[in-house]
mmCIF file with all atom_site columns, C-alpha atoms in Angstrom:
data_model
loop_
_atom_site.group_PDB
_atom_site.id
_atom_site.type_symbol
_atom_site.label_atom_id
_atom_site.label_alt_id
_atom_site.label_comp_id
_atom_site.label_asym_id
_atom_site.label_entity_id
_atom_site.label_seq_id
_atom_site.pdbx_PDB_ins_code
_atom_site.Cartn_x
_atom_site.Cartn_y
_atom_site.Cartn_z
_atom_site.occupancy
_atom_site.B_iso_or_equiv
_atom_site.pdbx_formal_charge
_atom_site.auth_seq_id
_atom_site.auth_comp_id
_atom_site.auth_asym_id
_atom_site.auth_atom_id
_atom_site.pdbx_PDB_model_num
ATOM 1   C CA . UNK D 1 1   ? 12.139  23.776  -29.936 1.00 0.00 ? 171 UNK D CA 1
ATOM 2   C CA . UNK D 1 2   ? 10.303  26.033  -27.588 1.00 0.00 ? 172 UNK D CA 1
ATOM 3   C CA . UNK D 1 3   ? 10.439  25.347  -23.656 1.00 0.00 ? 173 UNK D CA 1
ATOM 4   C CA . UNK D 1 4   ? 6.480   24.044  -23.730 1.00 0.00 ? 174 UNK D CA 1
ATOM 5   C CA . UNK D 1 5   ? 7.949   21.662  -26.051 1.00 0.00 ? 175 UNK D CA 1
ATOM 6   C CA . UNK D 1 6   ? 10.825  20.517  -24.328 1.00 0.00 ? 176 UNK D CA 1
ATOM 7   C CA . UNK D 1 7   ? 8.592   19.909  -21.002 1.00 0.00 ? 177 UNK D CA 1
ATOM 8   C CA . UNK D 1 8   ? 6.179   17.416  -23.417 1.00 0.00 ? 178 UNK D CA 1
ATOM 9   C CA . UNK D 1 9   ? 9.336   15.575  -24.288 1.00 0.00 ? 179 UNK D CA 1
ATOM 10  C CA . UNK D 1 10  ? 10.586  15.566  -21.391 1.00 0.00 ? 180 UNK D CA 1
ATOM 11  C CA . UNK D 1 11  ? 8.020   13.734  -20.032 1.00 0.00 ? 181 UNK D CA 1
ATOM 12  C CA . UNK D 1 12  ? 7.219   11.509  -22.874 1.00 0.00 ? 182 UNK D CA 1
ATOM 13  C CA . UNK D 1 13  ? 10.592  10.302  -21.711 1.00 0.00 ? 183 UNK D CA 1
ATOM 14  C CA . UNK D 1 14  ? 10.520  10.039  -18.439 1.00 0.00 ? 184 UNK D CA 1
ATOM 15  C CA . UNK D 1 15  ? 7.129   8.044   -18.929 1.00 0.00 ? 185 UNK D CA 1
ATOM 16  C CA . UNK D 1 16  ? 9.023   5.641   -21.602 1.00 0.00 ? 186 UNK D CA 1
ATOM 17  C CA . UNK D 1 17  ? 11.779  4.792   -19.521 1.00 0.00 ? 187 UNK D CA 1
ATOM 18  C CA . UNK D 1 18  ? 9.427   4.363   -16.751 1.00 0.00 ? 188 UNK D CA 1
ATOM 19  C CA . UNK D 1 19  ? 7.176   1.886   -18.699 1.00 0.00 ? 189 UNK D CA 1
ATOM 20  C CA . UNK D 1 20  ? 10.792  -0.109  -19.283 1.00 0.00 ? 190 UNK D CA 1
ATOM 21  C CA . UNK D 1 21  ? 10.946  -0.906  -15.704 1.00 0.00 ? 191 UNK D CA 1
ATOM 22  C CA . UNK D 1 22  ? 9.435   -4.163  -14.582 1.00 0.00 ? 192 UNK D CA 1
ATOM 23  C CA . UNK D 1 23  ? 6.707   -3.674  -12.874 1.00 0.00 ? 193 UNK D CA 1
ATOM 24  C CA . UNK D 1 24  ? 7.598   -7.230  -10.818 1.00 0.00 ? 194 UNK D CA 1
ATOM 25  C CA . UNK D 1 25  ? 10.167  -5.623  -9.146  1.00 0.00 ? 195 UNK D CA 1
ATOM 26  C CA . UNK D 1 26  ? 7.682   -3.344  -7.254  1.00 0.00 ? 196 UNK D CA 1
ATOM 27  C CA . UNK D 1 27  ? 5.086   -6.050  -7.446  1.00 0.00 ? 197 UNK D CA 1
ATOM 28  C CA . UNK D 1 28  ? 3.883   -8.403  -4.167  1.00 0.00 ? 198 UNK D CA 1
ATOM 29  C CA . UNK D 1 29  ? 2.246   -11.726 -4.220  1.00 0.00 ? 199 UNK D CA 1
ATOM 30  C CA . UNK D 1 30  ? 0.535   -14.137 -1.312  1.00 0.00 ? 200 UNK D CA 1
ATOM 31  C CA . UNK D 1 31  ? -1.357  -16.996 -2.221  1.00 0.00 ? 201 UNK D CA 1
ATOM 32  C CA . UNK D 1 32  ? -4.388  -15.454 -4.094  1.00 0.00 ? 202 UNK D CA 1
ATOM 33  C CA . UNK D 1 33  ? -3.618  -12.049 -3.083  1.00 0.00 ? 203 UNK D CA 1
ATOM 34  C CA . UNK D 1 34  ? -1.468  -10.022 -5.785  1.00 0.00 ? 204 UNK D CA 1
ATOM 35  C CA . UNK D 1 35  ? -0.629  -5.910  -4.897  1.00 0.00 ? 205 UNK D CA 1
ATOM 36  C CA . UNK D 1 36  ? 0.907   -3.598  -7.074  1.00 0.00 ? 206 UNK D CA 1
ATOM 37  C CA . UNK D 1 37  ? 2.923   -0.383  -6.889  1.00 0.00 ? 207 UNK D CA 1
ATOM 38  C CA . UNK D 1 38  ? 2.699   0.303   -3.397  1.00 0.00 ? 208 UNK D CA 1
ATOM 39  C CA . UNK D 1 39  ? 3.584   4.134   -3.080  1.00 0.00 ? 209 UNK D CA 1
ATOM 40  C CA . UNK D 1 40  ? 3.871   7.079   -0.933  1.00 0.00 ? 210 UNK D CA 1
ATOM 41  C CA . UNK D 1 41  ? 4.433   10.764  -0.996  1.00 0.00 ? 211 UNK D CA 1
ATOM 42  C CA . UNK D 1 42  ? 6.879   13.210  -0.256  1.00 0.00 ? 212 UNK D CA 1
ATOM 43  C CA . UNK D 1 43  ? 7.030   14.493  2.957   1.00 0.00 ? 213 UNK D CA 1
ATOM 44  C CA . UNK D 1 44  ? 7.863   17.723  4.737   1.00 0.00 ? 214 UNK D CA 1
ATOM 45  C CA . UNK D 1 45  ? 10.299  17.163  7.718   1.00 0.00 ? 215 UNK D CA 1
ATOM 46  C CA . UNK D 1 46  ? 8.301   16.851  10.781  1.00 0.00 ? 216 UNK D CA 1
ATOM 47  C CA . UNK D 1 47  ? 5.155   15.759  9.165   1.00 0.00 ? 217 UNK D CA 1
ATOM 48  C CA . UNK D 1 48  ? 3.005   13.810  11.785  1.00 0.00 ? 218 UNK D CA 1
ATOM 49  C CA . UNK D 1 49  ? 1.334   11.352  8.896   1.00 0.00 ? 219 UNK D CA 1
ATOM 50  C CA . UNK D 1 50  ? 2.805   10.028  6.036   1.00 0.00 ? 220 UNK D CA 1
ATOM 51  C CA . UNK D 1 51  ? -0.055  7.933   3.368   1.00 0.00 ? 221 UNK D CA 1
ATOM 52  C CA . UNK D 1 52  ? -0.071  5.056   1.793   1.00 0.00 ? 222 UNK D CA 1
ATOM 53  C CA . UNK D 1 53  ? -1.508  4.383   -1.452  1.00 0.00 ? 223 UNK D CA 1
ATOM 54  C CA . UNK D 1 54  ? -1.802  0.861   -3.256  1.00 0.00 ? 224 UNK D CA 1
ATOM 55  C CA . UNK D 1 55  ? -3.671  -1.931  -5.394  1.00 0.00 ? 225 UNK D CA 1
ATOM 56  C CA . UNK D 1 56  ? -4.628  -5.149  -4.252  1.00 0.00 ? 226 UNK D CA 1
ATOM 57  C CA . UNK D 1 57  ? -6.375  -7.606  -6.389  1.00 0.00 ? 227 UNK D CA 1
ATOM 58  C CA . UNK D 1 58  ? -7.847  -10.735 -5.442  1.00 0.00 ? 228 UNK D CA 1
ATOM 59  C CA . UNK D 1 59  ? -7.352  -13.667 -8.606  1.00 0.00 ? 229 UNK D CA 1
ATOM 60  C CA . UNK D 1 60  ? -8.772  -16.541 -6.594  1.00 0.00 ? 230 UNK D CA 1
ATOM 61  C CA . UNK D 1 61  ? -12.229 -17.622 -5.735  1.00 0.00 ? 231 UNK D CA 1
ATOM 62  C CA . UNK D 1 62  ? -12.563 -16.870 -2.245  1.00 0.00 ? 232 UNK D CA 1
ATOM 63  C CA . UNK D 1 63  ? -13.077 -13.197 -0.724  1.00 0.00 ? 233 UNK D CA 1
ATOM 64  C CA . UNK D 1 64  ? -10.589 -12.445 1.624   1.00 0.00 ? 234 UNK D CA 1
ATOM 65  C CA . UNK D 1 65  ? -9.755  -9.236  3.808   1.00 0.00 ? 235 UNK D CA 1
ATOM 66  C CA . UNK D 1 66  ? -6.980  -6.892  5.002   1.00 0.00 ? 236 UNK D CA 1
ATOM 67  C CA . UNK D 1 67  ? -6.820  -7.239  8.368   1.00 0.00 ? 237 UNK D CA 1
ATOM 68  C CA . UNK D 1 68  ? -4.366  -4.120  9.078   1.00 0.00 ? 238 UNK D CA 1
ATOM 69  C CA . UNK D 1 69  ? -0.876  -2.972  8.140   1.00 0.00 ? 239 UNK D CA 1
ATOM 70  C CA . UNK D 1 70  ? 2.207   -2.502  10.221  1.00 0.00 ? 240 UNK D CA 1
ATOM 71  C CA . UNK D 1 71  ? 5.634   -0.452  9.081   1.00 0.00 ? 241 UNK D CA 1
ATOM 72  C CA . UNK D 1 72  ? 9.295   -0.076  11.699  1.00 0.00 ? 242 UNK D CA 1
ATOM 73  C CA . UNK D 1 73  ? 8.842   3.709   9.903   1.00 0.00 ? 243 UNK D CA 1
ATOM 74  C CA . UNK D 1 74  ? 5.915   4.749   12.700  1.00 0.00 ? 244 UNK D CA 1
ATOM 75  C CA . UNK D 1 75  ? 4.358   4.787   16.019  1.00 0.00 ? 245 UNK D CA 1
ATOM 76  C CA . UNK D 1 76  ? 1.571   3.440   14.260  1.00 0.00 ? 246 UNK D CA 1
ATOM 77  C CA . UNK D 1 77  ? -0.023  2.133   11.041  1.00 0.00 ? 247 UNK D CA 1
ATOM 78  C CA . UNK D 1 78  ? -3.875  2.497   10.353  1.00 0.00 ? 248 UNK D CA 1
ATOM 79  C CA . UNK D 1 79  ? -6.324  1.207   7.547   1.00 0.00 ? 249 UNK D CA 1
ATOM 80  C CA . UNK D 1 80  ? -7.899  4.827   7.475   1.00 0.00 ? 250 UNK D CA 1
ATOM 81  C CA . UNK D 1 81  ? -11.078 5.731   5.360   1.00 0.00 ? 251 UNK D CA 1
ATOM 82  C CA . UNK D 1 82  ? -12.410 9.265   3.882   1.00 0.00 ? 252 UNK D CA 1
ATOM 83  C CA . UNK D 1 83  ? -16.225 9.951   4.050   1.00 0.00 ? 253 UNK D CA 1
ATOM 84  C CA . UNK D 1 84  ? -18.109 13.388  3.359   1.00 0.00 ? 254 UNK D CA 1
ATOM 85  C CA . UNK D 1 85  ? -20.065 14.507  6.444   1.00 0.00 ? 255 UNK D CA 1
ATOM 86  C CA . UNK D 1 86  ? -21.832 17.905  6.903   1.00 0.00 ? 256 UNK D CA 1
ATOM 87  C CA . UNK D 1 87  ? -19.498 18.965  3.727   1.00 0.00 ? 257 UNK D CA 1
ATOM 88  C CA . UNK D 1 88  ? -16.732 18.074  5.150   1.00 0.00 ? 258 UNK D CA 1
ATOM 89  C CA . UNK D 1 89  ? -14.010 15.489  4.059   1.00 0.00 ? 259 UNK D CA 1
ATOM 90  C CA . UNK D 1 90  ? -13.101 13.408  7.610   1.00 0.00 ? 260 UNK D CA 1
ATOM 91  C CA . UNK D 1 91  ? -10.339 10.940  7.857   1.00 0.00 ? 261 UNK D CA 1
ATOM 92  C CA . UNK D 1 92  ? -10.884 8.204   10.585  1.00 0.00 ? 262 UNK D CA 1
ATOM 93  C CA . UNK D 1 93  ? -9.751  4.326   10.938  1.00 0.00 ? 263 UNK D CA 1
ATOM 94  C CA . UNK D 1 94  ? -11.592 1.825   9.169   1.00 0.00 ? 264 UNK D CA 1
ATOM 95  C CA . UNK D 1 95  ? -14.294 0.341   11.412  1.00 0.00 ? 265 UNK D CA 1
ATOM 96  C CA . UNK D 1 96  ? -13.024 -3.441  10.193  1.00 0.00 ? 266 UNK D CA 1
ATOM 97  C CA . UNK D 1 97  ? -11.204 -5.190  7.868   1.00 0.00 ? 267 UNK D CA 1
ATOM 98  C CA . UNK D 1 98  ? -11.114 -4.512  4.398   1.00 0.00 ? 268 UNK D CA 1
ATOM 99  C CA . UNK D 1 99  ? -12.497 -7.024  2.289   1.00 0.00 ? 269 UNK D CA 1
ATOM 100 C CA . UNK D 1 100 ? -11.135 -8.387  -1.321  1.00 0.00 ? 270 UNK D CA 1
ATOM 101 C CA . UNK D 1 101 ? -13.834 -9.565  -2.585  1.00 0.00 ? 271 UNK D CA 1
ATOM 102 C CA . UNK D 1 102 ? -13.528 -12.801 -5.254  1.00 0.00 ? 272 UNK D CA 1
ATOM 103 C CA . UNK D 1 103 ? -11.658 -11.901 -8.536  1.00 0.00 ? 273 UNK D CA 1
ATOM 104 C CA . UNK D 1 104 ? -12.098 -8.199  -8.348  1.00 0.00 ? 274 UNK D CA 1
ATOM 105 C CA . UNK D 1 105 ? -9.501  -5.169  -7.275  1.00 0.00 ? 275 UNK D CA 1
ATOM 106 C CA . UNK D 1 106 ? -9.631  -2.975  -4.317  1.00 0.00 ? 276 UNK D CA 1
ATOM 107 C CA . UNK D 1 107 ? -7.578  0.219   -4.657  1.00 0.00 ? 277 UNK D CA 1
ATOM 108 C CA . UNK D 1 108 ? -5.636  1.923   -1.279  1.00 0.00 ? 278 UNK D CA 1
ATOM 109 C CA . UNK D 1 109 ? -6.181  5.592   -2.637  1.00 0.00 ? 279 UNK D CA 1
ATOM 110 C CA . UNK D 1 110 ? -10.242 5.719   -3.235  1.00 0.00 ? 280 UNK D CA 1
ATOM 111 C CA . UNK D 1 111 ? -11.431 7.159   -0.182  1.00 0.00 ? 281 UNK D CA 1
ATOM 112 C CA . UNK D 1 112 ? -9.471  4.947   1.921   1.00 0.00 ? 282 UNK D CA 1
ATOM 113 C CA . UNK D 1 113 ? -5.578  4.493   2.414   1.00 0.00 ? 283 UNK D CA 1
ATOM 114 C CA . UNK D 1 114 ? -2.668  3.748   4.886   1.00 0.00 ? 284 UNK D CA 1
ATOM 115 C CA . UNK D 1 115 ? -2.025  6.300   7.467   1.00 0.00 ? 285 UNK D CA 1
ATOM 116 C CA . UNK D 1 116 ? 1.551   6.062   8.728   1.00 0.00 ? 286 UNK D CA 1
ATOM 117 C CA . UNK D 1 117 ? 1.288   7.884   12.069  1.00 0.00 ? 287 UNK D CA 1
ATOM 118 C CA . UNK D 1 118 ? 4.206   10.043  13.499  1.00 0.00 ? 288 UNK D CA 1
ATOM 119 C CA . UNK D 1 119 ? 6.761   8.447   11.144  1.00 0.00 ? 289 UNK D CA 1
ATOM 120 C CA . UNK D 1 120 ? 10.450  8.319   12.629  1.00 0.00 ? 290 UNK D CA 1
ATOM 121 C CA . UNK D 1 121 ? 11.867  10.413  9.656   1.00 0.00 ? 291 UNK D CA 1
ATOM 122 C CA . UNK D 1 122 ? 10.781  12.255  6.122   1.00 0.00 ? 292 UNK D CA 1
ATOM 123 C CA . UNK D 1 123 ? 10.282  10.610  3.514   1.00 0.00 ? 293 UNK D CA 1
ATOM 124 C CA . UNK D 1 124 ? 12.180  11.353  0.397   1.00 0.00 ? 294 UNK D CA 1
ATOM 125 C CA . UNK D 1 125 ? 11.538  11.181  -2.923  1.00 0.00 ? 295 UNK D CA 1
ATOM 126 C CA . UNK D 1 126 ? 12.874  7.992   -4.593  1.00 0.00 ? 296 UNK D CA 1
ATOM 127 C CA . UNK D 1 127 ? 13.349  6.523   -1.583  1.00 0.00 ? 297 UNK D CA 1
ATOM 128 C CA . UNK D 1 128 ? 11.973  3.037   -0.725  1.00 0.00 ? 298 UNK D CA 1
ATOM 129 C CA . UNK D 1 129 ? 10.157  1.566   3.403   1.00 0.00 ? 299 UNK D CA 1
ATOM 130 C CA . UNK D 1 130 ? 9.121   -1.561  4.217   1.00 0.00 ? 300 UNK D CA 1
ATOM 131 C CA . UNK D 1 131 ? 5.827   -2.536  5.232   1.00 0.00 ? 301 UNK D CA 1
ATOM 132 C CA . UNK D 1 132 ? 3.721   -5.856  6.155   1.00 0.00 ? 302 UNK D CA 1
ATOM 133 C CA . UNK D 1 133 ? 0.234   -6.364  4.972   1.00 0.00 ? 303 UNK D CA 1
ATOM 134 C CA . UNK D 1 134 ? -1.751  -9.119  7.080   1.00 0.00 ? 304 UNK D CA 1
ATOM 135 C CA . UNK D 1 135 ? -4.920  -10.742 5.465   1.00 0.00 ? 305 UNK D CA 1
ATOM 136 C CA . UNK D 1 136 ? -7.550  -13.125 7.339   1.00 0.00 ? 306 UNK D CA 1
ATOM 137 C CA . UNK D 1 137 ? -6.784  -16.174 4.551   1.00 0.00 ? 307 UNK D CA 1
ATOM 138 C CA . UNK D 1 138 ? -3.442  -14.971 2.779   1.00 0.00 ? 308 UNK D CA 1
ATOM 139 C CA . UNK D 1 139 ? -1.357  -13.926 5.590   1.00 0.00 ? 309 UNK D CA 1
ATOM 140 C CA . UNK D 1 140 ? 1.318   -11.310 6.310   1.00 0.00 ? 310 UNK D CA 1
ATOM 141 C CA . UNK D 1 141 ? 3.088   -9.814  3.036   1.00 0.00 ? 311 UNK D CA 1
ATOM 142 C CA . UNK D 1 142 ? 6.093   -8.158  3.055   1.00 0.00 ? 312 UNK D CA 1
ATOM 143 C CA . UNK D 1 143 ? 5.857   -5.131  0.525   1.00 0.00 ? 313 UNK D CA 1
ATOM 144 C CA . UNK D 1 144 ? 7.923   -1.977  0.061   1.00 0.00 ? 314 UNK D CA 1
ATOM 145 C CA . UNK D 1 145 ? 6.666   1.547   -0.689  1.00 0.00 ? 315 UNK D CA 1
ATOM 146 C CA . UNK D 1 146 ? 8.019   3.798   -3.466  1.00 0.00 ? 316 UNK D CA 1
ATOM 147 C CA . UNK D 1 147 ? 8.470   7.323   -2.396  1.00 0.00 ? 317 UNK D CA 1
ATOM 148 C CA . UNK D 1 148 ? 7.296   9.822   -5.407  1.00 0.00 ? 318 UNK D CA 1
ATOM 149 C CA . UNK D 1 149 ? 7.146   13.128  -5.063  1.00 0.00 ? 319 UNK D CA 1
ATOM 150 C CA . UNK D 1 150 ? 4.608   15.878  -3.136  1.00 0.00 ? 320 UNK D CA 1
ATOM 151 C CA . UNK D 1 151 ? 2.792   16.181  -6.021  1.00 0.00 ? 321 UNK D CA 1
ATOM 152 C CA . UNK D 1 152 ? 0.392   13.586  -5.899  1.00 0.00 ? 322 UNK D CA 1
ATOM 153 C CA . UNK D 1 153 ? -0.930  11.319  -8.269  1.00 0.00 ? 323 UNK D CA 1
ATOM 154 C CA . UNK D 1 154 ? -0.766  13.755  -11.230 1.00 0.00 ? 324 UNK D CA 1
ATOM 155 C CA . UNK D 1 155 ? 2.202   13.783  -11.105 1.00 0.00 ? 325 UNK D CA 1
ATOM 156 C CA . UNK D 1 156 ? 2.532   9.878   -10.834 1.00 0.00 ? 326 UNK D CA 1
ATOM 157 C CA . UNK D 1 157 ? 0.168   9.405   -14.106 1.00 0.00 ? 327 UNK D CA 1
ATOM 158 C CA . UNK D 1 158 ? 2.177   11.905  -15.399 1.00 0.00 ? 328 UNK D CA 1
ATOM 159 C CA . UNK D 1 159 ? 5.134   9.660   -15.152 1.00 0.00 ? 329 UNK D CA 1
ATOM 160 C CA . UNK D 1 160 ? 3.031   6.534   -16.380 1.00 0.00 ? 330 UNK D CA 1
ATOM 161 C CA . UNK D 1 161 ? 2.833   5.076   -12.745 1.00 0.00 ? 331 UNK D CA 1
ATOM 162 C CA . UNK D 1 162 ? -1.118  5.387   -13.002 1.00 0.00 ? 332 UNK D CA 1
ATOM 163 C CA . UNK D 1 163 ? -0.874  2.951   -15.773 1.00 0.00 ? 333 UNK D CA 1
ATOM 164 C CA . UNK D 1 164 ? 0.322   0.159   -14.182 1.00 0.00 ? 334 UNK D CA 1
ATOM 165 C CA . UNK D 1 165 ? -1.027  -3.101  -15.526 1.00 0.00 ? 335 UNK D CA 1
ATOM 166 C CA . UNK D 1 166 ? -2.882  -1.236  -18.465 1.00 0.00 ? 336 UNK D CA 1
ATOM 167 C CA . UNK D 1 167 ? -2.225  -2.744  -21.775 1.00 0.00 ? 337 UNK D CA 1
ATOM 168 C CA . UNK D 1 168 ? -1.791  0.740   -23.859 1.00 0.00 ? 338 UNK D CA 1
ATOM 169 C CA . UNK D 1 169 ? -2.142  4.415   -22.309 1.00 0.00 ? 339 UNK D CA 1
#
């Protein structure tokens, strides 16, 4: 078996075994609000931001919105939105909450995400931090973030993380 072929095993595996986890035990729930596989990054020591990067879907019949996001692991914790000005990607908080509309799925990661400002450490691989999510209608919700590696979410899909909640791949 050459080594091109031991890498496509290798992560065949990897994704396998990652598909035999249960997906409720990185998995949050408040009254109609359900969000999945909250994750984060990799980061370099002294990094001043650390992101956040999530699903939150919305099963009951009433919009509702994220309100804003607090973690103990920085100064601060933003709702922060990408746009494209002058051709130029620009980060900035969200002007107001973010709503969940009725029955539908909002994903952290789109051109919006959590900023963790000035974080008290790095964040390592495999590692796990708490965070609390506050809605207008469901309330706070206690969730913890997955540390994957620098590699973004290639590397998560890669691993069969981007799948979660698919039926089949």
């Amino acid at each position: 078996m050459g080594a091109k072929s031991l890498k496509c095993a290798g992560l065949l595996i990897a994704g396998i075994l990652t598909w035999t986890v249960p997906s409720t035990a990185h998995d949050h729930k408040a009254g109609s609000i359900e969000i999945e596989h909250p994750w984060s990054r990799a980061t370099p020591p002294g990094a001043p931001v650390a992101g956040g990067y999530l699903e939150i879907r919305n099963v009951g019949n009433e919009a509702d919105r994220l309100v804003s996001a607090s973690s103990d692991l920085a100064a601060s914790t933003e709702l922060h939105e990408s746009t494209m000005q002058d051709g130029m990607m620009r980060m900035r908080p969200m002007a107001g909450p973010l709503e969940i509309p009725a029955g539908q799925t909002v994903k952290i990661g789109d051109g919006n995400h959590i900023m963790f400002v000035k974080p008290a450490r790095s964040l390592r691989k495999g590692e796990t931090f708490k965070a609390t999510l506050t809605f207008e209608k469901a309330g706070a919700v206690d969730i913890e973030f997955l540390v994957q590696g620098m590699g973004g979410r290639e590397a998560e899909e890669a691993l069969g993380h981007g799948m979660h909640g698919s039926a089949a791949p």
